[in-house]
Each structure stands twice: as C-alpha cells, then as structure tokens.
JSON list of C-alpha atoms in Angstrom, two decimals:
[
{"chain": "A", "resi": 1, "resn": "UNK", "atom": "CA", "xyz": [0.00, 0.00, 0.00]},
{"chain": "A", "resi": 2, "resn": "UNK", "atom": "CA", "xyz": [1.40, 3.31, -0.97]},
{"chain": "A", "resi": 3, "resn": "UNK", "atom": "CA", "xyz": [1.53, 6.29, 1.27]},
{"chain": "A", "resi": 4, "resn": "UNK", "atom": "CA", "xyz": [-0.83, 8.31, -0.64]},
{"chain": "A", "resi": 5, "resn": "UNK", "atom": "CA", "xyz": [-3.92, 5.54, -0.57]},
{"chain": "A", "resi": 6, "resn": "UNK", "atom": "CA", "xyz": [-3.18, 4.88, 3.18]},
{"chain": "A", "resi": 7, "resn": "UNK", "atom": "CA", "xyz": [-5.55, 7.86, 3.62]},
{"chain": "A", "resi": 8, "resn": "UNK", "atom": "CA", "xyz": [-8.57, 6.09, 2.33]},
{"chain": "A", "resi": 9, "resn": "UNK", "atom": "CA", "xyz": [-7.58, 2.82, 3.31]},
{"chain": "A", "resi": 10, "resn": "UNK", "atom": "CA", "xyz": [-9.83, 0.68, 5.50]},
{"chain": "A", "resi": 11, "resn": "UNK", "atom": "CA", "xyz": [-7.27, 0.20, 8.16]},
{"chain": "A", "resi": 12, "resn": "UNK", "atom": "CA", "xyz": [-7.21, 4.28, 8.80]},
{"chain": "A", "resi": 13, "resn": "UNK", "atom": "CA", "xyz": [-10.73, 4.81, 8.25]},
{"chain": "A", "resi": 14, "resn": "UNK", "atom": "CA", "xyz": [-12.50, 1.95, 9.99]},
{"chain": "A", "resi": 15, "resn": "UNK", "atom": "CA", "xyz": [-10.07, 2.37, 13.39]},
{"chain": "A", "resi": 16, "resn": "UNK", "atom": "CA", "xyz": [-11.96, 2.89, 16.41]},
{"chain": "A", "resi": 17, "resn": "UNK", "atom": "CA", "xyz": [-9.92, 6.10, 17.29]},
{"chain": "A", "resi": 18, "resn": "UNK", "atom": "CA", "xyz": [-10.57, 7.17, 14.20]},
{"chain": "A", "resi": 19, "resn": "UNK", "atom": "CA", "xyz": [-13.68, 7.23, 13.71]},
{"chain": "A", "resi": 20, "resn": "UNK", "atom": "CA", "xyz": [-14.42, 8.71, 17.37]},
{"chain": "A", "resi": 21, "resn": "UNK", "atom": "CA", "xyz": [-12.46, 11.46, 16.12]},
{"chain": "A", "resi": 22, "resn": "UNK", "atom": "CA", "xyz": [-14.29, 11.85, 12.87]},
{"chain": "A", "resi": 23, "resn": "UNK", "atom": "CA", "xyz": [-17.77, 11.59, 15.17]},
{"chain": "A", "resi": 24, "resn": "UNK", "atom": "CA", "xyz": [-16.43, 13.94, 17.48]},
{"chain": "A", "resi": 25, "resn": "UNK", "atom": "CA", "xyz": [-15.49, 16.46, 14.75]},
{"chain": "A", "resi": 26, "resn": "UNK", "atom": "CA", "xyz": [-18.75, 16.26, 12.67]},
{"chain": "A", "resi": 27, "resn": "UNK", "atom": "CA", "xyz": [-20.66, 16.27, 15.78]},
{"chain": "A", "resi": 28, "resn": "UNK", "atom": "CA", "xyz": [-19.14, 19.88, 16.64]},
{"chain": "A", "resi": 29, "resn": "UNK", "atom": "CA", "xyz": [-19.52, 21.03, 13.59]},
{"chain": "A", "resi": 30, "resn": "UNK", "atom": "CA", "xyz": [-23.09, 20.15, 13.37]},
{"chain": "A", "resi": 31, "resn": "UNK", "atom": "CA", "xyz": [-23.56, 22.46, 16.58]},
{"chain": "A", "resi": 32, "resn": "UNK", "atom": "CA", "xyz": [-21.35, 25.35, 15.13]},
{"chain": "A", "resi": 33, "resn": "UNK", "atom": "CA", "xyz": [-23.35, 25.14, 12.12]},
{"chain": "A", "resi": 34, "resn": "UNK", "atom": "CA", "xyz": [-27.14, 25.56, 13.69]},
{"chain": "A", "resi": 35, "resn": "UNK", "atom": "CA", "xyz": [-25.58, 28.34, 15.65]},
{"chain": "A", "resi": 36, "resn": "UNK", "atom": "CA", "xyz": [-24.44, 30.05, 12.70]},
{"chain": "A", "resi": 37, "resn": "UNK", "atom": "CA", "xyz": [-28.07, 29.63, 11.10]},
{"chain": "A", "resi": 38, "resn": "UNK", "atom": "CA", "xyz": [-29.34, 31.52, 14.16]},
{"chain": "A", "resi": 39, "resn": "UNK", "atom": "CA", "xyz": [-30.18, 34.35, 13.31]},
{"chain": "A", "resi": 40, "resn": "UNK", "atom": "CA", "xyz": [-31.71, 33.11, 9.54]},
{"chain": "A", "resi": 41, "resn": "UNK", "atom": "CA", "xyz": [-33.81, 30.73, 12.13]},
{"chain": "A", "resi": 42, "resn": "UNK", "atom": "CA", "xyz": [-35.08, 33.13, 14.07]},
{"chain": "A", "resi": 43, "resn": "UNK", "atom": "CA", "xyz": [-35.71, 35.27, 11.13]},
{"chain": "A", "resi": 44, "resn": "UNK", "atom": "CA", "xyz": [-38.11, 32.63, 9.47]},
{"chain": "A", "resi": 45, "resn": "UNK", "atom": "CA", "xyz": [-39.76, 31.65, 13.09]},
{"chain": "A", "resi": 46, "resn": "UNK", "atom": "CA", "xyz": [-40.67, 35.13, 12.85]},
{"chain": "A", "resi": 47, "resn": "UNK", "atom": "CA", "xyz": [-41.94, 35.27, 9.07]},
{"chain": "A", "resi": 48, "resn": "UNK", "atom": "CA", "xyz": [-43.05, 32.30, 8.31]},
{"chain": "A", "resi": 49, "resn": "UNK", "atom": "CA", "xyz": [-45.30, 29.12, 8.94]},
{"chain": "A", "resi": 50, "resn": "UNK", "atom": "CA", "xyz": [-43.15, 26.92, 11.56]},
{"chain": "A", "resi": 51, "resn": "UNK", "atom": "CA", "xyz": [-43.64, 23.91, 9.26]},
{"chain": "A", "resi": 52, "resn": "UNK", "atom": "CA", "xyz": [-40.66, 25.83, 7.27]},
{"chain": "A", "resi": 53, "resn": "UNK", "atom": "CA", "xyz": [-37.92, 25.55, 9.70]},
{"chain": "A", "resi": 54, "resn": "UNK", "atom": "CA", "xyz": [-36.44, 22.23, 9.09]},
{"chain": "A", "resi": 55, "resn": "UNK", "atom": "CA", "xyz": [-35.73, 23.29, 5.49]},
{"chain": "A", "resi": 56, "resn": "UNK", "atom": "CA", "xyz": [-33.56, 26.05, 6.87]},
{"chain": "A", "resi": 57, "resn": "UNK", "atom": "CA", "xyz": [-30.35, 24.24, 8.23]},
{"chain": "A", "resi": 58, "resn": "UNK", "atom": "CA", "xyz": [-28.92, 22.71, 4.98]},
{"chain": "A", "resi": 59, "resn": "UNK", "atom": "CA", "xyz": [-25.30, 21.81, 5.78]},
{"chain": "A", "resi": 60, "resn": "UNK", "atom": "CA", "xyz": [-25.70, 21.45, 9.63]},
{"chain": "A", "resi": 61, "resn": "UNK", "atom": "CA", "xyz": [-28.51, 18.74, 9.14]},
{"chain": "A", "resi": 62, "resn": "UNK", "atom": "CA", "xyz": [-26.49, 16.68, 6.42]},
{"chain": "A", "resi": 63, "resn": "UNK", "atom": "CA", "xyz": [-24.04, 17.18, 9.04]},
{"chain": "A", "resi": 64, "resn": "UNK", "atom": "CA", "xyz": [-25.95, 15.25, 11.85]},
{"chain": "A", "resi": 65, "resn": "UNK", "atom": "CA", "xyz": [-27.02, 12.71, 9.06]},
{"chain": "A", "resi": 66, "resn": "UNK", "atom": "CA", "xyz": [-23.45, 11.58, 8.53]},
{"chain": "A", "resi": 67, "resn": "UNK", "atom": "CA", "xyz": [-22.47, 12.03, 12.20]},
{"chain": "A", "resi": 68, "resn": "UNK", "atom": "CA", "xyz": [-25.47, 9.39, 13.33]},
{"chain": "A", "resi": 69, "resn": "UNK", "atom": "CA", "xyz": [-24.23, 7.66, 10.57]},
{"chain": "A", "resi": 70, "resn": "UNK", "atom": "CA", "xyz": [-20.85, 7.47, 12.03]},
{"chain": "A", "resi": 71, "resn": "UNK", "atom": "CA", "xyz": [-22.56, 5.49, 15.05]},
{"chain": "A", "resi": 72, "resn": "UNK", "atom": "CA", "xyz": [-23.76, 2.28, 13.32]},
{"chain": "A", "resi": 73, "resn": "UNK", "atom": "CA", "xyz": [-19.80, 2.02, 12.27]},
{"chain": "A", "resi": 74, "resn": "UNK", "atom": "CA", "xyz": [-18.55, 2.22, 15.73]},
{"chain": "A", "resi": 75, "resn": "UNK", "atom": "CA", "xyz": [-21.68, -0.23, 17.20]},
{"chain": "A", "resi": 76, "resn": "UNK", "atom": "CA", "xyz": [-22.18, -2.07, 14.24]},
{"chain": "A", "resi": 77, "resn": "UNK", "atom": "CA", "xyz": [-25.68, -4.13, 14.94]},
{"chain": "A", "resi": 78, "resn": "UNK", "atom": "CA", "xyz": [-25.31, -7.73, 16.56]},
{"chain": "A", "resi": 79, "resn": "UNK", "atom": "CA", "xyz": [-27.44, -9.44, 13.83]},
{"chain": "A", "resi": 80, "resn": "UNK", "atom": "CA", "xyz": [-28.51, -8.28, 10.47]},
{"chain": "A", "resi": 81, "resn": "UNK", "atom": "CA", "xyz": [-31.65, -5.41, 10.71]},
{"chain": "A", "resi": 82, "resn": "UNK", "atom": "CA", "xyz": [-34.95, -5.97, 9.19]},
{"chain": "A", "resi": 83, "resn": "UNK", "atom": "CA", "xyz": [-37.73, -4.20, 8.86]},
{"chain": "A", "resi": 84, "resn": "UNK", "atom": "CA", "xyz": [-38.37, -0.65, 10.46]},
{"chain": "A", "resi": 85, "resn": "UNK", "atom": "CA", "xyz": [-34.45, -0.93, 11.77]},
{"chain": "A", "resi": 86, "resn": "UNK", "atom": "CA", "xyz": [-32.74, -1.52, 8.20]},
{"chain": "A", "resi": 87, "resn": "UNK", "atom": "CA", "xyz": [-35.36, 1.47, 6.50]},
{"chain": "A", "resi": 88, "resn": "UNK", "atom": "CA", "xyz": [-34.12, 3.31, 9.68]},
{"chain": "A", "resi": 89, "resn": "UNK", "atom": "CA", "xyz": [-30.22, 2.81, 8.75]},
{"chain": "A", "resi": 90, "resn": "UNK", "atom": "CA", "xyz": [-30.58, 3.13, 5.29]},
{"chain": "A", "resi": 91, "resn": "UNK", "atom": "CA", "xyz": [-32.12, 6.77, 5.25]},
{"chain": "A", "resi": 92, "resn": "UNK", "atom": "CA", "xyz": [-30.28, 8.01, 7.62]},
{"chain": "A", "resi": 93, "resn": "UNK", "atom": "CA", "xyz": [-26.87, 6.94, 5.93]},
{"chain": "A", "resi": 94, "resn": "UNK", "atom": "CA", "xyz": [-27.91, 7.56, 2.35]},
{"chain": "A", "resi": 95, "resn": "UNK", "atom": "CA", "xyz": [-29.22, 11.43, 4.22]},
{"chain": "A", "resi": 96, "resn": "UNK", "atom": "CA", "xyz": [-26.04, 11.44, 5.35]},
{"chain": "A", "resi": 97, "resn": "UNK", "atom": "CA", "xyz": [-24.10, 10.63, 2.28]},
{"chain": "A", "resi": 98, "resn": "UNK", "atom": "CA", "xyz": [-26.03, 12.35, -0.34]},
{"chain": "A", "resi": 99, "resn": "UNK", "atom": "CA", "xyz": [-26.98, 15.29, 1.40]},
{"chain": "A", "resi": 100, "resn": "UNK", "atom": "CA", "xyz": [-22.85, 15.85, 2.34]},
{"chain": "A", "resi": 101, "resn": "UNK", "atom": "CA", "xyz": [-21.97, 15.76, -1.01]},
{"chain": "A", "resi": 102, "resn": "UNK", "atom": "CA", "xyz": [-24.48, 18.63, -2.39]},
{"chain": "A", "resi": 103, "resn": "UNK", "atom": "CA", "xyz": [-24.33, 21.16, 0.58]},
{"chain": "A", "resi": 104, "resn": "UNK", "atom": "CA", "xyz": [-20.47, 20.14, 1.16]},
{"chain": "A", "resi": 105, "resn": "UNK", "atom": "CA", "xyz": [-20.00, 21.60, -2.90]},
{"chain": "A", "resi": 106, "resn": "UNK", "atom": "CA", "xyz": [-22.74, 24.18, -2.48]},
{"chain": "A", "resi": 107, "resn": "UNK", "atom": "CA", "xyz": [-20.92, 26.21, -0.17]},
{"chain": "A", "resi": 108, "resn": "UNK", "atom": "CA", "xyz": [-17.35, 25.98, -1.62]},
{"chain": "A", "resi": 109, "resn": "UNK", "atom": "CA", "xyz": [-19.31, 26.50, -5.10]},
{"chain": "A", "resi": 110, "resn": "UNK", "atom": "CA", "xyz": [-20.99, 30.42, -3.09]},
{"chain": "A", "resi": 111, "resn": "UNK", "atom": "CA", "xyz": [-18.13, 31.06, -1.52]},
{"chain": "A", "resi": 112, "resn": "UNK", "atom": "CA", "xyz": [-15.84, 31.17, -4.59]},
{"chain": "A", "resi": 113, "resn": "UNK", "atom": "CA", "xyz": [-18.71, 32.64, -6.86]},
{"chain": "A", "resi": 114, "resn": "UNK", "atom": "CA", "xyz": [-19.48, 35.19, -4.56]},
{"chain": "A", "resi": 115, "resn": "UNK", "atom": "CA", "xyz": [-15.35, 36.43, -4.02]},
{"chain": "A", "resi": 116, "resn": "UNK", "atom": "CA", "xyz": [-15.07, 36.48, -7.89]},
{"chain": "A", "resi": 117, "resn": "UNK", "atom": "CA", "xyz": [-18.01, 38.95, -8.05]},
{"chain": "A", "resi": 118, "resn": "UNK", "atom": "CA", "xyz": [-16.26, 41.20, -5.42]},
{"chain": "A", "resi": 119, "resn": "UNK", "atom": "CA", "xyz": [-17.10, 39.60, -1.57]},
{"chain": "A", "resi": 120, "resn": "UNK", "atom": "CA", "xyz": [-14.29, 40.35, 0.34]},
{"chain": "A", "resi": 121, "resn": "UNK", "atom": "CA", "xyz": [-12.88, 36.95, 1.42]},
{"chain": "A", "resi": 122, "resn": "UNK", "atom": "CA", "xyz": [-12.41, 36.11, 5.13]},
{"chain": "A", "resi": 123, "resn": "UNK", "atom": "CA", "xyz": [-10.76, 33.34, 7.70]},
{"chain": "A", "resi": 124, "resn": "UNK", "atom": "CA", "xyz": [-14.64, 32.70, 8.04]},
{"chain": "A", "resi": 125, "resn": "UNK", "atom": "CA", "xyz": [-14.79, 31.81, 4.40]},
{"chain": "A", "resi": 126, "resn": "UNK", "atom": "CA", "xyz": [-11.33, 29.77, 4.19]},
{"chain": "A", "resi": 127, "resn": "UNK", "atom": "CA", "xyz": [-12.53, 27.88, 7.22]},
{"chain": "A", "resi": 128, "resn": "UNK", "atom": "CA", "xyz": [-15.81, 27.27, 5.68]},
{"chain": "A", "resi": 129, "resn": "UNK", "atom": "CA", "xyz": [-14.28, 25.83, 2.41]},
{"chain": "A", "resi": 130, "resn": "UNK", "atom": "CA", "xyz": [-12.11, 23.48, 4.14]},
{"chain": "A", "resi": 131, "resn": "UNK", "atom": "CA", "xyz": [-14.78, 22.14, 6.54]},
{"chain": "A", "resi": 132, "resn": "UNK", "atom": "CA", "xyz": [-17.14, 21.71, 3.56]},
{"chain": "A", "resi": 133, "resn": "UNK", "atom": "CA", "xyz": [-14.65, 20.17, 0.98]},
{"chain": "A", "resi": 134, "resn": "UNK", "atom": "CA", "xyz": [-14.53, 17.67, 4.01]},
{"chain": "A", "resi": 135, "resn": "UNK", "atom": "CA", "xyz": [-18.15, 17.21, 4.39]},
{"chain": "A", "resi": 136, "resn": "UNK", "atom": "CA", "xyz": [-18.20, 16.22, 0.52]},
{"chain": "A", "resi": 137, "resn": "UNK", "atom": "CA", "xyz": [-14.86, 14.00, 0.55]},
{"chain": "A", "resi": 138, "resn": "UNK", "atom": "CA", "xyz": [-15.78, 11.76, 3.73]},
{"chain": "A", "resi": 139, "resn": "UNK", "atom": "CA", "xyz": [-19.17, 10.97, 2.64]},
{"chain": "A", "resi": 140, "resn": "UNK", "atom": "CA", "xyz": [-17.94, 9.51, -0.63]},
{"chain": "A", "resi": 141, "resn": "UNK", "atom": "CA", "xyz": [-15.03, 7.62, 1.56]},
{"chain": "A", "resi": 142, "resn": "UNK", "atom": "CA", "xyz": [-17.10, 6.00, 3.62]},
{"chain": "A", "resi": 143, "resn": "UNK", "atom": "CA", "xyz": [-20.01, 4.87, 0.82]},
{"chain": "A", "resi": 144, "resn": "UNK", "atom": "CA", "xyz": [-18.01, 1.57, 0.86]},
{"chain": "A", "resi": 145, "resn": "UNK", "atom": "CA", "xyz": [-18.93, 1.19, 4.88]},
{"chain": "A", "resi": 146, "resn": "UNK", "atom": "CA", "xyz": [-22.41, 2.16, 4.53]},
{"chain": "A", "resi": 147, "resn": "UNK", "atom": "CA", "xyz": [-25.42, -0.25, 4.02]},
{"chain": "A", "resi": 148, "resn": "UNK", "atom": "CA", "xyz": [-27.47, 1.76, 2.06]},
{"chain": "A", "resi": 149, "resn": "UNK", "atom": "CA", "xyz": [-28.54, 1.39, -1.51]},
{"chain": "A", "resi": 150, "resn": "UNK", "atom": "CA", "xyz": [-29.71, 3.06, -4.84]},
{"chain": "A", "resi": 151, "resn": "UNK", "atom": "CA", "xyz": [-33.35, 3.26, -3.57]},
{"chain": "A", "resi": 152, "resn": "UNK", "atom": "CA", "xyz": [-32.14, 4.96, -0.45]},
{"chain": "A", "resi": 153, "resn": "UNK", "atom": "CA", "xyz": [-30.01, 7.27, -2.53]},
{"chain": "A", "resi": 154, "resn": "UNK", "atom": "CA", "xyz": [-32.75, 8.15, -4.62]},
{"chain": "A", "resi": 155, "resn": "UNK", "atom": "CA", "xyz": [-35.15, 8.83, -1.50]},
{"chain": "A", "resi": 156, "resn": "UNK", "atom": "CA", "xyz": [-32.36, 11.01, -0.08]},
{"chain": "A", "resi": 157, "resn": "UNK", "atom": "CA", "xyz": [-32.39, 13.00, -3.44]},
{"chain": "A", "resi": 158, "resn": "UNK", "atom": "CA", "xyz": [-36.24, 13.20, -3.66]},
{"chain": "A", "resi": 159, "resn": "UNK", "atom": "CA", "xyz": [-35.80, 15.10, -0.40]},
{"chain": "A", "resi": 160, "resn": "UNK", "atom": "CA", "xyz": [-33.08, 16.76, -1.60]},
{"chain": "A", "resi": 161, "resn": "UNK", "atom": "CA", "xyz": [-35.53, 18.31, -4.34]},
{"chain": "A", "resi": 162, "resn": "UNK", "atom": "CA", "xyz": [-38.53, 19.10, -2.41]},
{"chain": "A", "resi": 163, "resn": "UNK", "atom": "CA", "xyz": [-35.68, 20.91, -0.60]},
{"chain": "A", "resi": 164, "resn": "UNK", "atom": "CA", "xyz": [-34.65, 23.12, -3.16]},
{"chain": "A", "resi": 165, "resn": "UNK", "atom": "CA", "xyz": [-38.36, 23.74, -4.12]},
{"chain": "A", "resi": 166, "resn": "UNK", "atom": "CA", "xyz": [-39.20, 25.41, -0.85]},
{"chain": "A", "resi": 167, "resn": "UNK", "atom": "CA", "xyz": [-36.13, 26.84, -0.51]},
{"chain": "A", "resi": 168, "resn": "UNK", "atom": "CA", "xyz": [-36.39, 29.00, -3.69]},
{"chain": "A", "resi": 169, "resn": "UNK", "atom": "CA", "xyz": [-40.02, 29.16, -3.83]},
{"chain": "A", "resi": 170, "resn": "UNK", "atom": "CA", "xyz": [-40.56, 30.56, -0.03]},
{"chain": "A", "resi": 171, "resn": "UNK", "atom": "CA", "xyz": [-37.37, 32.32, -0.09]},
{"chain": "A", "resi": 172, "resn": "UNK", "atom": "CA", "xyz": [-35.90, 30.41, 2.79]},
{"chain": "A", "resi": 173, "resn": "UNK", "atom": "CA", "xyz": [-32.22, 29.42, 1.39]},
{"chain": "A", "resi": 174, "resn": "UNK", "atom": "CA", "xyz": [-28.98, 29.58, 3.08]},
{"chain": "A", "resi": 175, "resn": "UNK", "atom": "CA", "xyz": [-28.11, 33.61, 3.19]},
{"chain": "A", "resi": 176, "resn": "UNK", "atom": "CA", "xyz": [-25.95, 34.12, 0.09]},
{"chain": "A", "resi": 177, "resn": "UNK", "atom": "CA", "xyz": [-22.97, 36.83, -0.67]},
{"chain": "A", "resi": 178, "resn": "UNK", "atom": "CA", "xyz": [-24.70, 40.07, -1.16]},
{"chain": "A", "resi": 179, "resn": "UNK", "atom": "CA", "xyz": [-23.36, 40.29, -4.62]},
{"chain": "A", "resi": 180, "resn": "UNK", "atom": "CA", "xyz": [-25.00, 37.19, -5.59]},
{"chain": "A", "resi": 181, "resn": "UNK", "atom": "CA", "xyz": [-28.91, 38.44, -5.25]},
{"chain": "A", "resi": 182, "resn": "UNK", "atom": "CA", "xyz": [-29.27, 39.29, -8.83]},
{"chain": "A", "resi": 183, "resn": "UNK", "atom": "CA", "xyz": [-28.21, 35.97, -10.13]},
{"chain": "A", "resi": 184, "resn": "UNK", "atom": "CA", "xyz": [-31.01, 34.34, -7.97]},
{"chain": "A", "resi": 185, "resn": "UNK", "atom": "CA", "xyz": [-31.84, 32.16, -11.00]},
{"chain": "A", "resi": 186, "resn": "UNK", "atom": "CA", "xyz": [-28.68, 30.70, -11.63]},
{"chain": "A", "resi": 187, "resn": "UNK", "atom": "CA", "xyz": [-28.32, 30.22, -7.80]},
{"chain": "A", "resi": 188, "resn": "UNK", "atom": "CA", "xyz": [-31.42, 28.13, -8.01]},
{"chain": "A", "resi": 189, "resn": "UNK", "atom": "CA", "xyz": [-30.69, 26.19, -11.36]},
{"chain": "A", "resi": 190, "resn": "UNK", "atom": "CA", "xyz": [-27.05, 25.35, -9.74]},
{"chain": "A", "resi": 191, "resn": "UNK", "atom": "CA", "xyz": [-28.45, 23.95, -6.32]},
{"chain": "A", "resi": 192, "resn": "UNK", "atom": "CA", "xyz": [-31.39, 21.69, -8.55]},
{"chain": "A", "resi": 193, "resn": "UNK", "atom": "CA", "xyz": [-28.34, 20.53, -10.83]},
{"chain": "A", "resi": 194, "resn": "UNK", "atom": "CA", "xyz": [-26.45, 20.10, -7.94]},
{"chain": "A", "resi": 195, "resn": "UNK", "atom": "CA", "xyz": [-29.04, 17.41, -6.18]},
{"chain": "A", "resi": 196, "resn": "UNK", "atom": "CA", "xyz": [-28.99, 15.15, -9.53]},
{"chain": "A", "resi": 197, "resn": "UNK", "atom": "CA", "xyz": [-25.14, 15.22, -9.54]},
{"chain": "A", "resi": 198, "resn": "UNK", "atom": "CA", "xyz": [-25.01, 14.45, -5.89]},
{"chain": "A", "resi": 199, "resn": "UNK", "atom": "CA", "xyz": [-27.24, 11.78, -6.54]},
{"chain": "A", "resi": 200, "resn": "UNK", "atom": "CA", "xyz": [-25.54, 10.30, -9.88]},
{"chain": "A", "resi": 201, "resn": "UNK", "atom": "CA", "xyz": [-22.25, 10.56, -7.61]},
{"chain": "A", "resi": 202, "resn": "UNK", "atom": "CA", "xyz": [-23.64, 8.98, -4.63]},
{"chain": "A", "resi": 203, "resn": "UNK", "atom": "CA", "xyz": [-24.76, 5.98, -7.48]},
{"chain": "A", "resi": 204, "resn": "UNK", "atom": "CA", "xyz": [-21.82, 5.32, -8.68]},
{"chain": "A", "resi": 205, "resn": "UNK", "atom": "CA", "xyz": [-19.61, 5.34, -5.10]},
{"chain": "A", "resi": 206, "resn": "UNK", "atom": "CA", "xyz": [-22.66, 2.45, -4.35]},
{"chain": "A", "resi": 207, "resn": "UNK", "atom": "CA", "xyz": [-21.36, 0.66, -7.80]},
{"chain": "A", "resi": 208, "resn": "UNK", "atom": "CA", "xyz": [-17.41, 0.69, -6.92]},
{"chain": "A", "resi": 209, "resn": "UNK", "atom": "CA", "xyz": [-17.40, -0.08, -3.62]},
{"chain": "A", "resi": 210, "resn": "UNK", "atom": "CA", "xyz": [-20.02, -3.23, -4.50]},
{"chain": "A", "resi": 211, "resn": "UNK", "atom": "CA", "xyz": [-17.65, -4.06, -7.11]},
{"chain": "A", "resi": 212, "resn": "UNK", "atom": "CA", "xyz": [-14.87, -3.82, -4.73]},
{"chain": "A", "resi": 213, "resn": "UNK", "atom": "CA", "xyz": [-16.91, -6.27, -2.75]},
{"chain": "A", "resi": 214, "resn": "UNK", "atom": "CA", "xyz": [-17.46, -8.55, -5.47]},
{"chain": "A", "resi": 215, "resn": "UNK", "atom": "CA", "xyz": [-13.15, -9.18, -6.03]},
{"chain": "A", "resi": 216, "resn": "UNK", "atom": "CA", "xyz": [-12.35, -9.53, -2.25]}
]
C-alpha cells in the first residue's frame, strides 16, 4: 500500500480512534453550524409558517445525518436489521451521504462565486471551504462502509428536491454573498443541478465499492 492511498484505506478509516475522532469532529460542527443559522432561524420563526424551519439548516442537518451515521460504524448491529431498523439505517446513511456531497459543494461552489463577483474573502470563508470540501470527501469515503442502496439514494435525493423547491419558492435558502442576489436564477438552477449530480455521484460510489466487494 502506498503512502498516498493509506488515507482512504480501511485500516485508517475503519479504526476505532478514528472514527471517534471523525464523530467527534462532525458532531461539533453540526452544533457550530445551527448556531451560525441563528439568526436566519429566528428570522423565518418570525416570518413564516413553523412547518418551514427544518428546510432552513442545509449543511448542519447533512451534518448530523453523517455524524449518526458514524454510530452504526462504531456499534455495528449484533445481527442483520430488518424491517423498520434496516429502512431506519438506510435513510439516515444515504441522508447522510447524499446530502454531504451537495451542501459540502454548495458552499465551496458560493463562496468562490461570490469572491469572484467582489465579496471580500475572510478566515470565516477559508474555514468554511475546508470544513465543507470535508463534508463532501468523507461521505464519498465512507459509501463503501455504509449499508445503504440506490433506492435509499434516490429517496435522499427526492428530499433533496422538495428541498430546493421550498427553498427557492418561499425564499428560505442559506443567506448568500450580497453580490449574488441578482443571479437568484442561476443560484437556483445550480443547487437543482447540484441534487442530480449528488445523486448520480452517490450511485456510482454504491457501484465501486459493490464491485470492490465482489473481487475480495
């Protein structure tokens, strides 16, 4: 094994110690992110039917996704789940994994749009960039881990959709660069485009890690 693929190597990322660090990361950044979606919370509370709230938090709840995730690696089930259990596992991983991708993109993709139309760029911003580059790279590591399939996927992206529907049809979206406002449009084509990648993505880490499977 070369030193490079060590990084994405079973042996690193399936370690206990490992993975109670990657928990204990994503869990704290789940906080830090509802906490920074404060203030755009209170804002709808305030403005809006309640019912709206849960599509506020984008990257914070694909966040918690992959961090509950995280805990059927470190206490892996006893025996094999059925029923309500395995539906239970498989949204909440495929959530986790598909929903990581898209937001974990979407933000570097703002970020950067909104500094080449003139936002001043901040540690706020670099920090944000790395953390979400993060969120998009360990979902598609750990695909290979998860027990969720293509019909999970695609139930993660039908949520994913009805998502960016009342997002940009109740104009409750993650707060953007000011300079982006008057290319609303493209914002919104971007994030729908964005779901089908995330999904088609998300499909074909499924297909190489059963592959993978399939010659061990």
């Amino acid at each position: 094994m070369s030193t490079l693929s060590w990084f994405w190597s079973r042996a690193l990322l399936m370690n206990r110690s490992f993975l109670w660090l990657l928990f204990t990361v994503n869990a704290l950044g789940t906080i830090y992110g509802y906490i920074w979606y404060g203030d755009q919370l209170i804002e709808t509370y305030e403005h809006n039917p309640a019912w709206q709230l849960i599509f506020v938090p984008d990257s914070p709840t694909a966040s918690l996704f992959f961090t509950l995730a995280l805990l059927y690696l470190l206490f892996p089930p006893k025996r094999a789940l059925t029923g309500p259990a395995k539906f239970l596992r498989s949204a909440i991983e495929a959530l986790g994994v598909v929903t990581s991708i898209k937001y974990g993109i979407w933000a570097v993709a703002m970020i950067i749009a909104g500094a080449m139309k003139g936002s001043p760029m901040v540690w706020e911003n670099y920090m944000l960039i790395a953390s979400h580059l993060a969120m998009a790279i360990e979902a598609l590591l750990f695909t290979r881990f998860f027990a969720y399939g293509v019909a999970a996927a695609f139930g993660a992206a039908c949520w994913l959709f009805l998502n960016d529907m009342i997002d940009y049809s109740y104009y409750i979206y993650p707060w953007l660069p000011q300079v982006l406002d008057d290319i609303l449009p493209d914002v919104r084509n971007f994030t729908v485009g964005l779901t089908l990648f995330s999904f088609l993505l998300t499909v074909l880490a499924i297909r190489l890690a059963q592959r993978s499977r399939s010659l061990n």
